[in-house]
Coordinates of C-alpha atoms and ligand atoms in Angstrom, one line a residue:
X1 CA -12.0 6.6 -83.4
X2 CA -13.3 10.0 -84.2
X3 CA -11.6 13.1 -83.1
X4 CA -11.1 16.7 -84.2
X5 CA -7.2 16.1 -83.8
X6 CA -6.3 15.4 -87.5
X7 CA -2.6 16.3 -87.6
X8 CA 0.3 14.9 -85.7
X9 CA 3.8 16.5 -85.6
X10 CA 6.8 14.2 -85.2
X11 CA 9.8 16.0 -84.4
X12 CA 12.7 13.8 -85.6
X13 CA 15.5 16.2 -86.3
X14 CA 17.8 15.2 -83.5
X15 CA 21.2 13.6 -84.3
X16 CA 20.8 10.6 -81.8
X17 CA 24.3 10.8 -80.4
X18 CA 23.4 8.0 -77.9
X19 CA 23.2 5.4 -80.7
X20 CA 26.2 6.2 -82.7
X21 CA 27.4 4.5 -84.9
X22 CA 24.0 3.0 -85.6
X23 CA 22.7 6.5 -86.3
X24 CA 25.6 7.7 -88.4
X25 CA 23.6 6.5 -91.5
X26 CA 20.3 5.4 -90.1
X27 CA 18.1 8.0 -88.2
X28 CA 17.1 6.8 -84.8
X29 CA 13.5 6.6 -85.7
X30 CA 14.3 4.0 -88.3
X31 CA 16.0 1.6 -85.6
X32 CA 13.7 -1.5 -85.4
X33 CA 11.9 -2.9 -82.3
X34 CA 11.7 -6.5 -83.4
X35 CA 11.1 -6.0 -87.1
X36 CA 9.5 -2.5 -87.4
X37 CA 11.0 0.9 -87.1
X38 CA 10.1 3.1 -84.2
X39 CA 8.5 5.6 -86.4
X40 CA 6.0 2.9 -87.7
X41 CA 4.8 2.3 -84.2
X42 CA 4.3 6.1 -83.7
X43 CA 2.2 6.3 -86.9
X44 CA 0.2 3.3 -86.1
X45 CA -0.7 4.6 -82.7
X46 CA -1.7 8.0 -84.1
X47 CA -3.9 6.3 -86.9
X48 CA -5.6 4.2 -84.3
X49 CA -6.5 7.5 -82.6
X50 CA -8.1 8.8 -85.8
X51 CA -5.1 11.0 -86.9
X52 CA -4.2 10.8 -90.6
X53 CA -2.1 13.8 -91.5
X54 CA 1.5 13.8 -90.5
X55 CA 4.3 16.3 -90.5
X56 CA 7.8 15.0 -90.0
X57 CA 10.2 17.7 -88.7
X58 CA 13.6 16.5 -90.1
X59 CA 17.2 17.3 -90.1
X60 CA 18.8 17.4 -93.6
X61 CA 20.0 13.8 -93.1
X62 CA 16.9 11.6 -92.6
X63 CA 14.2 12.5 -95.2
X64 CA 15.2 10.1 -97.9
X65 CA 15.1 6.9 -95.8
X66 CA 11.7 8.0 -94.4
X67 CA 10.1 8.6 -97.8
X68 CA 11.3 5.2 -98.9
X69 CA 9.8 3.5 -95.9
X70 CA 6.4 5.1 -96.4
X71 CA 6.5 5.0 -100.1
X72 CA 6.5 2.3 -102.8
X73 CA 9.7 0.4 -103.4
X74 CA 9.0 -0.9 -107.0
X75 CA 11.8 -3.3 -107.3
X76 CA 11.1 -5.0 -103.9
X77 CA 7.4 -5.3 -104.8
X78 CA 8.2 -6.8 -108.2
X79 CA 10.5 -9.4 -106.7
X80 CA 8.0 -10.3 -104.0
X81 CA 5.2 -10.6 -106.6
X82 CA 7.4 -12.8 -108.7
X83 CA 8.1 -15.1 -105.8
X84 CA 4.4 -15.2 -104.8
X85 CA 5.2 -13.6 -101.3
X86 CA 1.7 -12.2 -100.6
X87 CA 2.1 -11.9 -97.0
X88 CA 5.3 -9.8 -97.4
X89 CA 3.7 -7.7 -100.1
X90 CA 0.9 -6.9 -97.6
X91 CA 3.5 -6.1 -94.8
X92 CA 5.3 -3.6 -97.0
X93 CA 2.2 -1.9 -98.3
X94 CA 0.8 -1.6 -94.8
X95 CA 3.6 0.9 -93.7
X96 CA 1.3 3.8 -95.2
X97 CA -2.0 2.4 -94.0
X98 CA -4.2 5.2 -92.6
X99 CA -1.8 8.0 -93.9
X100 CA -3.8 10.6 -95.7
X101 CA -0.9 13.1 -95.9
X102 CA 2.8 13.0 -95.1
X103 CA 4.7 16.3 -95.3
X104 CA 8.3 17.0 -94.4
X105 CA 9.7 20.3 -92.9
X106 CA 13.3 21.0 -92.2
X107 CA 14.7 22.2 -89.0
X108 CA 17.9 23.7 -90.1
X109 CA 19.4 23.7 -86.6
X110 CA 18.5 21.5 -83.6
X111 CA 17.5 24.5 -81.4
X112 CA 15.2 22.3 -79.3
X113 CA 11.9 20.5 -79.2
X114 CA 9.9 23.7 -79.1
X115 CA 11.5 25.0 -82.2
X116 CA 11.0 21.8 -84.0
X117 CA 7.3 22.0 -83.4
X118 CA 7.3 25.6 -84.4
X119 CA 8.8 24.6 -87.8
X120 CA 5.6 22.7 -88.6
X121 CA 3.3 25.8 -88.0
X122 CA 2.2 26.1 -91.6
X123 CA 0.6 22.7 -91.4
X124 CA -1.1 23.2 -88.0
X125 CA -3.0 26.4 -88.7
X126 CA -5.6 27.0 -86.2
X127 CA -6.6 23.6 -85.0
X128 CA -5.5 21.5 -82.0
X129 CA -2.8 19.0 -83.0
X130 CA -0.8 16.1 -81.6
X131 CA 3.0 15.8 -81.1
X132 CA 4.5 12.4 -80.8
X133 CA 8.2 11.7 -80.1
X134 CA 8.7 8.2 -81.6
X135 CA 11.6 7.3 -79.4
X136 CA 9.1 7.2 -76.5
X137 CA 7.4 3.9 -77.3
X138 CA 4.3 3.0 -75.4
X139 CA 2.9 -0.6 -75.1
X140 CA -0.7 -0.1 -74.5
X141 CA -4.1 -1.2 -75.6
X142 CA -5.9 1.1 -76.6
X143 CA -2.8 3.0 -77.6
X144 CA -1.5 6.0 -75.6
X145 CA -2.7 8.6 -78.2
X146 CA -6.3 7.0 -78.4
X147 CA -6.5 7.2 -74.6
X148 CA -5.3 11.0 -74.9
X149 CA -7.8 11.8 -77.6
X150 CA -10.6 10.3 -75.4
X151 CA -9.7 12.7 -72.7
X152 CA -9.4 15.5 -75.2
X153 CA -13.0 14.8 -76.5
X154 CA -14.3 15.2 -73.0
X155 CA -12.2 18.2 -71.8
X156 CA -10.5 20.0 -74.7
X157 CA -7.3 22.0 -73.7
X158 CA -3.8 20.9 -73.7
X159 CA -3.1 17.3 -72.6
X160 CA 0.1 15.4 -72.1
X161 CA 0.8 11.8 -71.2
X162 CA 2.5 11.6 -67.8
X163 CA 4.0 9.0 -65.5
X164 CA 5.5 9.1 -62.0
X165 CA 9.3 8.9 -61.9
X166 CA 11.6 8.5 -59.0
X167 CA 12.3 12.0 -57.4
X168 CA 16.0 11.8 -58.2
X169 CA 15.2 11.8 -62.0
X170 CA 13.0 15.0 -62.2
X171 CA 16.0 16.8 -63.7
X172 CA 15.6 14.7 -67.0
X173 CA 12.0 15.6 -67.6
X174 CA 9.2 18.2 -67.7
X175 CA 7.4 18.1 -64.4
X176 CA 3.8 19.1 -63.6
X177 CA 2.9 21.5 -60.8
X178 CA -0.5 19.8 -60.0
X179 CA -3.5 21.7 -58.7
X180 CA -6.1 18.7 -58.8
X181 CA -5.5 15.1 -59.2
X182 CA -8.1 12.2 -59.5
X183 CA -5.5 9.6 -59.7
X184 CA -5.8 9.3 -63.5
X185 CA -6.0 12.8 -64.7
X186 CA -4.0 15.5 -63.0
X187 CA -4.9 19.3 -63.7
X188 CA -1.8 21.4 -63.5
X189 CA -1.3 25.1 -62.7
X190 CA 2.3 25.0 -63.9
X191 CA 5.0 23.0 -65.3
X192 CA 8.9 23.1 -65.1
X193 CA 11.4 21.8 -67.4
X194 CA 14.1 19.6 -65.8
X195 CA 13.8 20.8 -62.2
X196 CA 16.4 19.7 -59.6
X197 CA 14.9 17.0 -57.4
X198 CA 14.8 19.3 -54.4
X199 CA 12.7 22.0 -56.3
X200 CA 10.5 19.7 -58.4
X201 CA 6.9 20.5 -57.7
X202 CA 5.7 16.8 -58.1
X203 CA 7.3 13.7 -59.7
X204 CA 4.8 13.6 -62.5
X205 CA 6.8 13.7 -65.7
X206 CA 5.7 14.3 -69.3
X207 CA 6.5 11.6 -71.8
X208 CA 6.7 12.2 -75.6
X209 CA 2.9 12.4 -76.3
X210 CA 1.1 15.9 -76.5
X211 CA -2.3 17.2 -77.7
X212 CA -1.8 20.9 -78.0
X213 CA -3.9 24.1 -78.6
X214 CA -2.4 26.2 -81.5
X215 CA -2.1 29.0 -78.9
X216 CA 1.3 27.5 -77.9
X217 CA 2.7 28.6 -81.4
X218 CA 2.4 32.2 -80.4
X219 CA 4.8 31.6 -77.5
X220 CA 7.2 29.4 -79.6
X221 CA 7.2 32.2 -82.1
X222 CA 9.2 34.3 -79.5
X223 CA 11.9 31.8 -79.7
X224 CA 13.0 32.1 -76.1
X225 CA 15.6 29.8 -74.8
X226 CA 15.1 27.8 -71.6
X227 CA 16.7 24.8 -69.9
X228 CA 19.8 23.5 -71.7
X229 CA 19.7 26.8 -73.8
X230 CA 17.1 25.1 -76.0
X231 CA 13.7 26.4 -77.1
X232 CA 11.5 24.1 -74.9
X233 CA 8.1 23.0 -75.8
X234 CA 7.2 22.9 -72.1
X235 CA 8.0 26.5 -71.6
X236 CA 5.3 27.4 -74.3
X237 CA 2.8 25.2 -72.7
X238 CA 3.4 26.7 -69.4
X239 CA 3.0 30.2 -70.9
X240 CA -0.5 29.3 -72.0
X241 CA -1.6 27.7 -68.8
X242 CA -3.9 30.5 -67.6
X243 CA -5.7 30.6 -71.0
X244 CA -5.7 26.8 -71.9
X245 CA -6.4 24.2 -69.4
X246 CA -3.6 21.8 -69.0
X247 CA -4.1 18.2 -68.0
X248 CA -1.7 15.2 -67.6
X249 CA -3.1 11.7 -68.2
X250 CA -1.7 8.9 -66.4
X251 CA -2.0 6.6 -69.4
X252 CA -2.5 2.8 -68.8
X253 CA 0.4 0.9 -70.5
X254 CA 4.1 0.7 -70.3
X255 CA 6.5 3.4 -71.7
X256 CA 10.0 2.5 -73.1
X257 CA 12.6 5.2 -73.4
X258 CA 14.0 4.0 -76.7
X259 CA 16.3 7.0 -76.8
X260 CA 18.4 5.2 -74.2
X261 CA 20.3 2.0 -74.9
X262 CA 18.7 0.1 -72.0
X263 CA 15.1 1.2 -72.8
X264 CA 15.7 0.3 -76.4
X265 CA 16.9 -3.3 -75.7
X266 CA 14.1 -3.7 -73.0
X267 CA 11.5 -2.7 -75.6
X268 CA 12.8 -5.2 -78.1
X269 CA 12.4 -8.0 -75.5
X270 CA 8.9 -6.7 -74.3
X271 CA 7.4 -6.4 -77.9
X272 CA 8.9 -9.8 -78.9
X273 CA 7.3 -11.4 -75.9
X274 CA 4.0 -9.7 -76.5
X275 CA 3.9 -10.9 -80.3
X276 CA 3.9 -14.5 -79.7
X277 CA 5.0 -15.1 -83.4
X278 CA 8.8 -14.7 -82.8
X279 CA 9.6 -18.2 -81.4
X280 CA 7.5 -20.3 -79.0
X281 CA 10.7 -20.6 -76.8
X282 CA 11.5 -17.0 -76.7
X283 CA 10.4 -16.4 -73.0
X284 CA 12.4 -19.4 -72.0
X285 CA 15.4 -18.1 -74.0
X286 CA 15.2 -14.8 -72.2
X287 CA 15.0 -16.5 -68.8
X288 CA 18.1 -18.6 -69.5
X289 CA 20.0 -15.4 -70.4
X290 CA 19.1 -13.7 -67.1
X291 CA 20.1 -16.7 -65.0
Ligands
UTP1 P1 16.7 13.9 -77.8 O1 16.8 14.8 -76.7 O2 16.4 12.4 -77.6 O3 17.8 14.1 -78.8 O4 15.4 14.5 -78.6 P2 18.4 13.2 -80.0 O5 19.4 14.1 -80.8 O6 17.3 12.6 -80.8 O7 19.2 12.1 -79.2 P3 20.5 12.0 -78.4 O8 20.2 12.7 -77.0 O9 21.6 12.9 -79.1 O10 20.8 10.6 -78.3 C1 14.1 14.1 -78.4 C2 13.2 14.2 -79.6 O11 13.1 15.5 -80.1 C3 13.6 15.7 -81.4 C4 14.5 14.4 -81.5 O12 14.6 14.1 -82.9 C5 13.8 13.3 -80.7 O13 12.6 12.7 -81.3 N1 14.3 17.0 -81.5 C6 15.0 17.5 -80.5 C7 14.1 17.7 -82.7 O14 13.5 17.3 -83.7 N2 14.8 18.9 -82.8 C8 15.5 19.4 -81.8 O15 16.1 20.5 -82.0 C9 15.6 18.6 -80.6

């Protein structure tokens, strides 16, 4: 896929409290869905969309393990070679497939998603860029980011992936104030972070996929705090809405909130079912569990 979006920012500086103690030593993004860490799915989705430069916004605790995952592990390679494990050698070298550059920036304090994106500003410069939250995992073909890039190539502007949520859950998400909706693409005149269900302008919620105009950085620079006393990315997008058109794409596919325990476990089952190489009886095994 060809696109003018070349860089993706992956904010992964959170501390993953919901997955303790697993996340005491292993960052949330390295937790596996079947046999691949969450972050690998995010990278592969971006590469499929034509994005090859990546900026990881990390806390001080997670850079080393990510460098190892996307780098070369000499001893492991040597052992696999000696044992004639060609397939496994290909699997470990494929972790960096399609990556042109991979840079790390540190977010010293977790001041919010907007602040995390701002930390990557030196790598964004003046071009539109993508933001991917790896703990939102989307099972889709073509991938969610490829679908968004397609919309960007036609319309430009700011684009987010959206899905309808039950009204009682609007206080967990950024919600669109829609001005025009063709059923697939909703143009918005505003957006609100975590509104109370009674005040929510719609039930269209933003998931962890964005294509953003660099204009948002000007507002992030102001470091204004919003909902939850955090610097919110949605506030910066809302502030540019009169100068940069804003659209939500109802992507086709299924999103799993892998930041929650139930979403994470469900994603494992869904991806295992879709793979077909786990165990021919896997679907049967699942059914027997549910009975
Ligand atoms: P979450 O709200 O899921 O926070 O952040 P968390 O720390 O990862 O997990 P819990 O809630 O404690 O279990 C959503 C995404 O934004 C990133 C997180 O790393 C995650 O990818 N984030 C959030 C930052 O990088 N910096 C921040 O200041 C806040």
